[in-house]
Amino acid sequence: MLSPMSFTRRHVLGLSAGIAAAATLAACGSNTGRPNEGGGGGDGETPSLTQWYHEYGEDGVQDAVTRYAEEYPDATVEAVWQVGDYDKLVPAALLGQDAPDVFEFANGPSLDMIKAGQVVDLTDVVGDARSDFPESILAPMVYEDKVWGIPQTVDMQMLYYRKSAVEAAGLAAPTTLAELVEVSQAVAGNGGGFFAGNDGGLGVLGQVIIWAAGYPLLNDDLTDAGWNDPAFAEAVSAFRDFYNSSGYVKAASADWSSPAPFINGECNLQWTGLWNLPQIMEAHGDDVGVIPFPAIGGQGETAVAIGAYSACVTANRPNVEAAKDFVRWLWIDQADKQVEFSTAFGAHIPARTSLAGEAEMLASGPGADAVEMVNQWGHGPDLFWSSPSSDAYSSALNNIVVRGADAAAEIQTAASAVSAELKRLNG
């Protein structure tokens, strides 16, 4: 079901920040699929809306969202499947005349989009259902107590492991980084150790490392990095030692978002997404265990990453109210469609708490374990964690882990960049 080329839903959990508003529209041009540019909606005409999705990897998703659009009775809606770097396509489109009326975006619109007036306040759309969304999922979409995006489904990452391989080594599932190193090295000769991506795992694990070391992304008053601490530099240095160990698999036949490396026996432990659970269970059955990322350092705690692609409405379009009505219909009123979107094309957690019980695969076994992890150790993005902050931290992490740079100096440099970016955002 999962295309090796796809980063799709799981890119929401790659946890990269929003792209700056000045991004160049590289592959979109004016080909939006819009039925008619002016839309309609006046003089009794049926409004015409365009809705953008990024390219999902699971079979059936595109057909489903097209069907949802066709079933909406109060407007002509065209669901457009955008192929390419979606995180760049959307911000660039919002600057021009080809913006969609409705679009999804990872963890809601960026703070820059909100402050620039490019998206619409959806507080009245979510209405009384606001309390039905978990706070940790909705929080990145709330600014000045207004809701700017509506979560569509929840994704999470976790560590899959082969129970038989770990037990054969006489070990247990790891709860600390030191134990993860020991387990990975012990099983490396019998099917490979730990794998988290063909970039060495630094892209997907970057923020997980912060949380597993016991730190938040940002401090409470949003003036500095939450990990601006010499002890965090020591935690990253410990991760570097793991990266350079014999148990760390740096490359595989597919990237972290695909279950192929784990299914094919290229590794005995893989950090990947809940969405891959059906395929992994089909391949390995009861030999599959799932755990959060182990704690790093003395103040660390186990952690999993969570996030949600969310529906947004573009401002300055001819049919804003019609677009809001459509979003309300699809992501608030249509419970059956929301459940299908989360459960029929892979394992995802319905965004509404009241609907979570309808995901049968999550009711027992590793699926139930995953839901419990989200409840206990789930960490999501922060609206104020922007692209410059993410880039500064990612650069420091790469310099430390891959290039062997001084951890304390790199962390301080990155933290200074984060502080400067927060000053801009708070200005």
Short mmCIF file of C-alpha atoms in Angstrom, two decimals:
data_model
loop_
_atom_site.label_atom_id
_atom_site.label_comp_id
_atom_site.label_asym_id
_atom_site.label_seq_id
_atom_site.Cartn_x
_atom_site.Cartn_y
_atom_site.Cartn_z
CA MET A 1 0.00 0.00 0.00
CA LEU A 2 2.84 2.38 0.74
CA SER A 3 4.74 3.90 -2.13
CA PRO A 4 8.53 4.11 -1.52
CA MET A 5 8.46 7.58 -3.08
CA SER A 6 5.86 8.89 -0.69
CA PHE A 7 6.38 10.96 2.43
CA THR A 8 2.64 11.75 2.54
CA ARG A 9 0.83 11.62 5.88
CA ARG A 10 3.99 10.76 7.68
CA HIS A 11 5.67 14.02 6.65
CA VAL A 12 3.46 15.67 9.22
CA LEU A 13 5.57 13.73 11.71
CA GLY A 14 8.87 14.48 10.10
CA LEU A 15 8.21 17.59 12.17
CA SER A 16 9.86 20.02 9.82
CA ALA A 17 8.55 23.52 10.34
CA GLY A 18 6.51 25.54 7.84
CA ILE A 19 8.29 26.98 4.86
CA ALA A 20 8.89 30.73 4.82
CA ALA A 21 6.25 32.76 3.04
CA ALA A 22 8.71 33.81 0.36
CA ALA A 23 9.11 30.28 -0.99
CA THR A 24 9.14 30.02 -4.76
CA LEU A 25 6.32 28.17 -6.48
CA ALA A 26 8.35 25.58 -8.29
CA ALA A 27 5.91 23.09 -9.69
CA CYS A 28 2.42 24.49 -9.45
CA GLY A 29 2.10 27.30 -11.96
CA SER A 30 -1.52 28.16 -12.60
CA ASN A 31 -2.64 24.55 -12.95
CA THR A 32 -4.82 24.39 -9.86
CA GLY A 33 -7.64 22.36 -11.31
CA ARG A 34 -10.04 25.18 -10.38
CA PRO A 35 -13.33 24.74 -12.31
CA ASN A 36 -13.75 28.47 -12.73
CA GLU A 37 -11.66 31.27 -11.27
CA GLY A 38 -14.46 33.49 -10.12
CA GLY A 39 -16.23 30.62 -8.38
CA GLY A 40 -19.85 31.64 -8.22
CA GLY A 41 -22.02 31.73 -5.17
CA GLY A 42 -23.77 34.97 -6.15
CA ASP A 43 -27.17 35.32 -7.77
CA GLY A 44 -28.15 31.80 -6.76
CA GLU A 45 -25.20 30.13 -8.46
CA THR A 46 -23.62 27.09 -6.82
CA PRO A 47 -20.20 28.07 -5.39
CA SER A 48 -17.14 26.39 -6.88
CA LEU A 49 -14.34 25.44 -4.49
CA THR A 50 -10.94 23.88 -4.87
CA GLN A 51 -9.50 21.73 -2.11
CA TRP A 52 -5.83 20.72 -1.99
CA TYR A 53 -4.37 17.52 -0.56
CA HIS A 54 -0.75 16.44 -0.51
CA GLU A 55 0.04 13.08 -2.12
CA TYR A 56 -0.89 10.29 0.27
CA GLY A 57 0.89 6.96 -0.06
CA GLU A 58 -1.95 4.65 0.90
CA ASP A 59 -4.10 3.13 -1.83
CA GLY A 60 -7.63 4.44 -1.86
CA VAL A 61 -7.13 7.80 -0.18
CA GLN A 62 -7.38 9.84 -3.37
CA ASP A 63 -10.56 8.06 -4.42
CA ALA A 64 -12.05 8.64 -0.99
CA VAL A 65 -11.38 12.39 -0.80
CA THR A 66 -12.66 12.79 -4.35
CA ARG A 67 -15.84 11.00 -3.33
CA TYR A 68 -16.21 13.22 -0.26
CA ALA A 69 -15.99 16.31 -2.45
CA GLU A 70 -18.52 14.94 -4.93
CA GLU A 71 -20.99 14.12 -2.16
CA TYR A 72 -21.05 17.65 -0.77
CA PRO A 73 -24.46 19.08 -1.75
CA ASP A 74 -23.94 22.82 -1.34
CA ALA A 75 -21.01 23.58 -3.65
CA THR A 76 -19.04 22.15 -6.53
CA VAL A 77 -15.81 20.97 -4.90
CA GLU A 78 -12.77 19.72 -6.76
CA ALA A 79 -10.26 17.77 -4.67
CA VAL A 80 -6.83 18.44 -6.17
CA TRP A 81 -4.03 15.94 -5.53
CA GLN A 82 -0.80 17.92 -5.36
CA VAL A 83 2.33 16.00 -6.28
CA GLY A 84 5.66 17.52 -5.30
CA ASP A 85 7.02 19.47 -2.36
CA TYR A 86 3.69 20.29 -0.80
CA ASP A 87 5.21 22.25 2.09
CA LYS A 88 6.59 24.71 -0.45
CA LEU A 89 3.67 24.67 -2.87
CA VAL A 90 1.11 25.88 -0.35
CA PRO A 91 2.94 28.92 1.10
CA ALA A 92 3.91 30.02 -2.38
CA ALA A 93 0.35 29.64 -3.69
CA LEU A 94 -1.01 31.73 -0.83
CA LEU A 95 1.02 34.65 -2.14
CA GLY A 96 -0.63 34.59 -5.58
CA GLN A 97 -3.92 34.14 -7.38
CA ASP A 98 -3.81 30.35 -7.56
CA ALA A 99 -4.44 29.62 -3.90
CA PRO A 100 -6.96 26.87 -3.16
CA ASP A 101 -10.11 27.69 -1.23
CA VAL A 102 -9.45 24.86 1.21
CA PHE A 103 -6.14 23.11 1.87
CA GLU A 104 -4.62 20.75 4.37
CA PHE A 105 -1.34 21.56 6.10
CA ALA A 106 0.85 19.77 8.58
CA ASN A 107 -0.33 20.64 12.11
CA GLY A 108 -2.33 23.59 10.85
CA PRO A 109 -1.18 26.81 9.20
CA SER A 110 2.12 28.39 10.19
CA LEU A 111 2.22 31.42 12.45
CA ASP A 112 3.45 33.48 9.50
CA MET A 113 0.34 32.47 7.51
CA ILE A 114 -1.90 33.48 10.40
CA LYS A 115 -0.18 36.82 11.01
CA ALA A 116 -0.15 37.64 7.31
CA GLY A 117 -3.93 37.18 7.13
CA GLN A 118 -3.62 34.36 4.60
CA VAL A 119 -5.93 31.97 6.46
CA VAL A 120 -9.33 32.27 8.09
CA ASP A 121 -10.27 31.93 11.74
CA LEU A 122 -12.22 28.65 12.06
CA THR A 123 -13.30 28.98 15.70
CA ASP A 124 -16.96 29.23 14.69
CA VAL A 125 -16.56 26.23 12.38
CA VAL A 126 -15.22 23.90 15.08
CA GLY A 127 -17.80 25.25 17.53
CA ASP A 128 -18.75 22.98 20.42
CA ALA A 129 -16.65 20.18 18.95
CA ARG A 130 -13.50 21.98 20.11
CA SER A 131 -13.46 20.02 23.37
CA ASP A 132 -13.67 16.76 21.39
CA PHE A 133 -10.17 17.24 19.97
CA PRO A 134 -7.22 16.32 22.23
CA GLU A 135 -5.51 19.48 23.45
CA SER A 136 -2.07 18.23 22.38
CA ILE A 137 -3.32 17.87 18.78
CA LEU A 138 -5.30 21.11 18.59
CA ALA A 139 -2.72 23.28 20.36
CA PRO A 140 -0.52 24.01 17.29
CA MET A 141 -3.62 25.32 15.51
CA VAL A 142 -4.63 27.77 18.24
CA TYR A 143 -3.37 31.35 18.30
CA GLU A 144 -4.84 34.09 20.50
CA ASP A 145 -7.44 31.51 21.54
CA LYS A 146 -8.70 31.21 17.97
CA VAL A 147 -8.68 27.96 16.02
CA TRP A 148 -7.02 28.21 12.60
CA GLY A 149 -7.10 24.57 11.46
CA ILE A 150 -9.22 21.49 12.06
CA PRO A 151 -7.37 18.18 12.61
CA GLN A 152 -8.29 15.51 10.07
CA THR A 153 -6.58 12.45 11.58
CA VAL A 154 -3.78 11.81 14.08
CA ASP A 155 -0.51 10.12 13.19
CA MET A 156 2.24 9.00 15.52
CA GLN A 157 5.67 7.41 15.38
CA MET A 158 7.00 4.57 17.50
CA LEU A 159 9.73 1.97 17.67
CA TYR A 160 8.85 -1.45 16.26
CA TYR A 161 10.97 -4.42 17.30
CA ARG A 162 11.11 -8.16 16.64
CA LYS A 163 10.36 -9.85 19.94
CA SER A 164 12.09 -13.10 18.96
CA ALA A 165 15.35 -11.37 18.08
CA VAL A 166 15.48 -9.42 21.34
CA GLU A 167 14.54 -12.45 23.41
CA ALA A 168 17.12 -14.62 21.62
CA ALA A 169 19.76 -12.13 22.74
CA GLY A 170 18.59 -12.57 26.32
CA LEU A 171 17.43 -8.97 26.56
CA ALA A 172 14.21 -7.02 27.05
CA ALA A 173 12.65 -4.11 25.15
CA PRO A 174 14.82 -1.05 25.84
CA THR A 175 13.63 1.84 28.01
CA THR A 176 16.86 3.90 27.96
CA LEU A 177 19.28 4.87 25.23
CA ALA A 178 21.99 2.74 26.83
CA GLU A 179 19.67 -0.28 26.65
CA LEU A 180 18.77 0.57 23.04
CA VAL A 181 22.45 0.56 22.14
CA GLU A 182 22.92 -2.80 23.86
CA VAL A 183 19.91 -4.38 22.16
CA SER A 184 20.76 -3.00 18.73
CA GLN A 185 24.31 -4.29 18.88
CA ALA A 186 23.18 -7.68 20.19
CA VAL A 187 20.75 -8.28 17.29
CA ALA A 188 22.82 -6.61 14.55
CA GLY A 189 24.37 -9.85 13.35
CA ASN A 190 21.02 -11.56 12.94
CA GLY A 191 19.00 -9.28 10.68
CA GLY A 192 20.35 -5.84 11.50
CA GLY A 193 20.04 -3.44 14.42
CA PHE A 194 18.21 -0.09 14.62
CA PHE A 195 17.03 1.90 11.57
CA ALA A 196 15.40 5.34 11.42
CA GLY A 197 16.00 6.63 7.93
CA ASN A 198 18.38 6.90 5.01
CA ASP A 199 19.65 10.23 6.30
CA GLY A 200 20.87 8.36 9.34
CA GLY A 201 17.57 9.04 11.05
CA LEU A 202 18.41 12.61 12.00
CA GLY A 203 15.48 14.12 10.10
CA VAL A 204 12.74 12.15 11.81
CA LEU A 205 14.44 11.78 15.20
CA GLY A 206 15.59 15.38 15.59
CA GLN A 207 12.83 16.60 17.86
CA VAL A 208 12.29 13.16 19.38
CA ILE A 209 15.82 13.43 20.76
CA ILE A 210 14.86 16.69 22.49
CA TRP A 211 11.80 15.16 24.10
CA ALA A 212 13.53 11.88 25.01
CA ALA A 213 16.24 13.91 26.74
CA GLY A 214 13.53 15.51 28.88
CA TYR A 215 13.31 18.95 27.28
CA PRO A 216 10.55 20.93 25.52
CA LEU A 217 11.12 22.53 22.13
CA LEU A 218 10.77 26.03 23.58
CA ASN A 219 10.77 27.55 27.05
CA ASP A 220 7.53 28.57 28.72
CA ASP A 221 7.72 32.26 27.90
CA LEU A 222 8.69 31.62 24.25
CA THR A 223 11.98 33.49 24.43
CA ASP A 224 14.53 30.69 24.11
CA ALA A 225 15.08 27.08 23.12
CA GLY A 226 13.81 24.72 25.79
CA TRP A 227 16.98 22.65 25.40
CA ASN A 228 19.52 25.46 25.88
CA ASP A 229 21.34 23.45 28.53
CA PRO A 230 24.83 21.85 28.70
CA ALA A 231 23.16 18.61 29.78
CA PHE A 232 21.34 18.46 26.45
CA ALA A 233 24.66 18.69 24.63
CA GLU A 234 25.72 15.63 26.61
CA ALA A 235 22.54 13.83 25.57
CA VAL A 236 23.21 14.56 21.90
CA SER A 237 26.79 13.35 22.33
CA ALA A 238 25.41 10.09 23.72
CA PHE A 239 23.18 9.76 20.67
CA ARG A 240 26.26 10.36 18.47
CA ASP A 241 27.93 7.39 20.12
CA PHE A 242 24.88 5.29 19.27
CA TYR A 243 24.93 6.56 15.68
CA ASN A 244 28.55 5.42 15.34
CA SER A 245 27.94 2.00 16.89
CA SER A 246 27.68 -1.34 15.11
CA GLY A 247 23.99 -1.58 15.94
CA TYR A 248 22.94 1.53 14.01
CA VAL A 249 21.70 0.90 10.44
CA LYS A 250 22.25 4.08 8.40
CA ALA A 251 20.76 2.97 5.06
CA ALA A 252 18.13 0.54 3.84
CA SER A 253 16.05 -0.29 0.78
CA ALA A 254 13.40 2.30 1.73
CA ASP A 255 13.20 5.28 4.06
CA TRP A 256 11.89 5.42 7.62
CA SER A 257 8.27 6.02 6.57
CA SER A 258 8.09 2.68 4.76
CA PRO A 259 7.73 -0.65 6.61
CA ALA A 260 9.90 -2.40 4.01
CA PRO A 261 13.21 -2.44 5.96
CA PHE A 262 11.52 -4.02 8.98
CA ILE A 263 9.39 -6.41 6.93
CA ASN A 264 12.30 -7.47 4.73
CA GLY A 265 14.58 -8.27 7.66
CA GLU A 266 17.04 -5.43 7.10
CA CYS A 267 16.65 -4.39 10.74
CA ASN A 268 15.21 -5.80 13.92
CA LEU A 269 14.21 -2.40 15.25
CA GLN A 270 12.73 0.41 13.16
CA TRP A 271 11.41 3.83 14.05
CA THR A 272 8.39 4.37 11.82
CA GLY A 273 4.71 5.22 11.92
CA LEU A 274 1.52 3.71 13.26
CA TRP A 275 0.18 3.81 9.70
CA ASN A 276 2.44 0.83 8.86
CA LEU A 277 0.99 -1.40 11.58
CA PRO A 278 -1.36 -3.42 9.29
CA GLN A 279 1.45 -4.39 6.91
CA ILE A 280 3.91 -5.12 9.68
CA MET A 281 1.42 -7.28 11.58
CA GLU A 282 0.56 -9.14 8.38
CA ALA A 283 4.25 -9.89 7.84
CA HIS A 284 5.33 -10.76 11.37
CA GLY A 285 2.20 -11.29 13.45
CA ASP A 286 2.73 -11.79 17.17
CA ASP A 287 6.48 -11.31 16.80
CA VAL A 288 5.98 -7.53 16.73
CA GLY A 289 6.37 -5.27 19.74
CA VAL A 290 6.07 -1.49 19.88
CA ILE A 291 7.62 0.96 22.35
CA PRO A 292 8.29 4.70 22.62
CA PHE A 293 11.75 6.09 21.95
CA PRO A 294 13.88 5.31 25.03
CA ALA A 295 14.91 7.98 27.54
CA ILE A 296 18.23 9.74 26.99
CA GLY A 297 20.30 10.84 29.98
CA GLY A 298 19.53 11.27 33.65
CA GLN A 299 16.50 13.52 33.19
CA GLY A 300 15.20 11.85 30.05
CA GLU A 301 11.82 10.24 29.49
CA THR A 302 10.40 7.99 26.82
CA ALA A 303 8.70 9.84 23.97
CA VAL A 304 6.64 9.45 20.81
CA ALA A 305 5.90 12.06 18.16
CA ILE A 306 2.34 12.95 17.24
CA GLY A 307 0.81 15.29 14.68
CA ALA A 308 -2.12 15.89 12.38
CA TYR A 309 -2.69 17.20 8.88
CA SER A 310 -5.41 19.80 9.28
CA ALA A 311 -7.97 21.54 7.12
CA CYS A 312 -7.47 25.29 6.56
CA VAL A 313 -9.45 27.92 4.67
CA THR A 314 -7.72 30.54 2.55
CA ALA A 315 -8.58 34.19 3.11
CA ASN A 316 -9.17 36.60 0.20
CA ARG A 317 -10.95 34.02 -1.94
CA PRO A 318 -14.37 34.68 -3.53
CA ASN A 319 -16.22 32.04 -1.48
CA VAL A 320 -14.76 32.06 2.01
CA GLU A 321 -18.05 31.35 3.77
CA ALA A 322 -18.84 28.52 1.37
CA ALA A 323 -15.37 27.07 2.02
CA LYS A 324 -15.96 27.25 5.78
CA ASP A 325 -19.30 25.50 5.37
CA PHE A 326 -17.65 22.70 3.42
CA VAL A 327 -14.93 22.24 6.03
CA ARG A 328 -17.57 22.13 8.78
CA TRP A 329 -19.55 19.55 6.82
CA LEU A 330 -16.57 17.27 6.16
CA TRP A 331 -14.43 17.50 9.31
CA ILE A 332 -17.06 18.24 11.96
CA ASP A 333 -20.40 16.82 10.80
CA GLN A 334 -19.44 13.74 8.76
CA ALA A 335 -18.34 11.28 11.45
CA ASP A 336 -18.46 8.28 9.10
CA LYS A 337 -16.10 9.92 6.63
CA GLN A 338 -13.71 10.96 9.41
CA VAL A 339 -13.55 7.38 10.71
CA GLU A 340 -13.04 6.01 7.20
CA PHE A 341 -10.26 8.51 6.49
CA SER A 342 -8.43 7.37 9.65
CA THR A 343 -8.98 3.62 9.53
CA ALA A 344 -9.65 2.37 5.99
CA PHE A 345 -6.26 3.16 4.42
CA GLY A 346 -3.79 2.25 7.14
CA ALA A 347 -3.77 2.68 10.91
CA HIS A 348 -4.40 6.23 12.11
CA ILE A 349 -6.13 7.59 15.19
CA PRO A 350 -9.36 9.51 14.55
CA ALA A 351 -8.81 13.14 15.50
CA ARG A 352 -12.05 13.31 17.50
CA THR A 353 -11.89 11.66 20.92
CA SER A 354 -15.47 10.51 20.55
CA LEU A 355 -14.56 8.57 17.38
CA ALA A 356 -11.33 6.93 18.57
CA GLY A 357 -13.14 3.81 19.77
CA GLU A 358 -14.24 3.00 16.22
CA ALA A 359 -10.69 2.16 15.11
CA GLU A 360 -10.77 -1.64 15.51
CA MET A 361 -7.05 -2.18 14.88
CA LEU A 362 -6.26 0.10 17.81
CA ALA A 363 -8.46 -1.78 20.26
CA SER A 364 -5.94 -4.48 21.23
CA GLY A 365 -2.35 -5.64 20.81
CA PRO A 366 0.29 -3.25 19.43
CA GLY A 367 -2.44 -0.87 18.23
CA ALA A 368 -3.76 -0.42 21.76
CA ASP A 369 -0.18 -0.05 23.00
CA ALA A 370 0.31 2.75 20.47
CA VAL A 371 -2.76 4.65 21.66
CA GLU A 372 -1.55 4.35 25.24
CA MET A 373 1.83 5.74 24.20
CA VAL A 374 0.15 8.74 22.63
CA ASN A 375 -1.80 9.35 25.83
CA GLN A 376 1.23 9.00 28.11
CA TRP A 377 4.24 10.15 26.13
CA GLY A 378 2.95 11.95 23.03
CA HIS A 379 4.66 15.18 22.01
CA GLY A 380 3.43 17.42 19.22
CA PRO A 381 4.76 20.48 17.42
CA ASP A 382 4.67 24.05 18.66
CA LEU A 383 3.17 26.88 16.63
CA PHE A 384 6.20 29.02 17.52
CA TRP A 385 8.67 26.35 16.35
CA SER A 386 9.21 27.87 12.91
CA SER A 387 11.37 26.99 9.92
CA PRO A 388 14.42 29.08 10.98
CA SER A 389 14.43 27.45 14.42
CA SER A 390 14.03 23.99 12.94
CA ASP A 391 16.81 24.63 10.42
CA ALA A 392 19.21 25.94 13.08
CA TYR A 393 18.65 22.94 15.32
CA SER A 394 18.87 20.45 12.43
CA SER A 395 22.16 21.96 11.31
CA ALA A 396 23.59 21.68 14.82
CA LEU A 397 22.41 18.09 15.19
CA ASN A 398 23.96 17.10 11.87
CA ASN A 399 27.24 18.83 12.72
CA ILE A 400 27.44 17.06 16.07
CA VAL A 401 26.31 13.56 15.10
CA VAL A 402 27.65 13.19 11.56
CA ARG A 403 30.62 15.56 11.51
CA GLY A 404 31.75 15.16 15.09
CA ALA A 405 31.59 18.87 15.97
CA ASP A 406 31.72 20.11 19.55
CA ALA A 407 28.25 19.51 20.97
CA ALA A 408 28.18 22.33 23.52
CA ALA A 409 29.24 24.95 20.98
CA GLU A 410 26.78 23.76 18.32
CA ILE A 411 23.87 23.68 20.76
CA GLN A 412 24.65 27.20 21.93
CA THR A 413 24.80 28.49 18.36
CA ALA A 414 21.48 26.86 17.50
CA ALA A 415 19.83 28.13 20.68
CA SER A 416 20.92 31.69 19.86
CA ALA A 417 19.28 31.38 16.44
CA VAL A 418 16.08 30.08 18.04
CA SER A 419 16.06 33.00 20.48
CA ALA A 420 16.44 35.48 17.63
CA GLU A 421 13.60 33.85 15.68
CA LEU A 422 11.30 33.92 18.70
CA LYS A 423 12.03 37.61 19.13
CA ARG A 424 10.90 38.12 15.52
CA LEU A 425 7.74 36.06 15.98
CA ASN A 426 6.85 37.82 19.21
CA GLY A 427 7.48 41.25 17.75
#
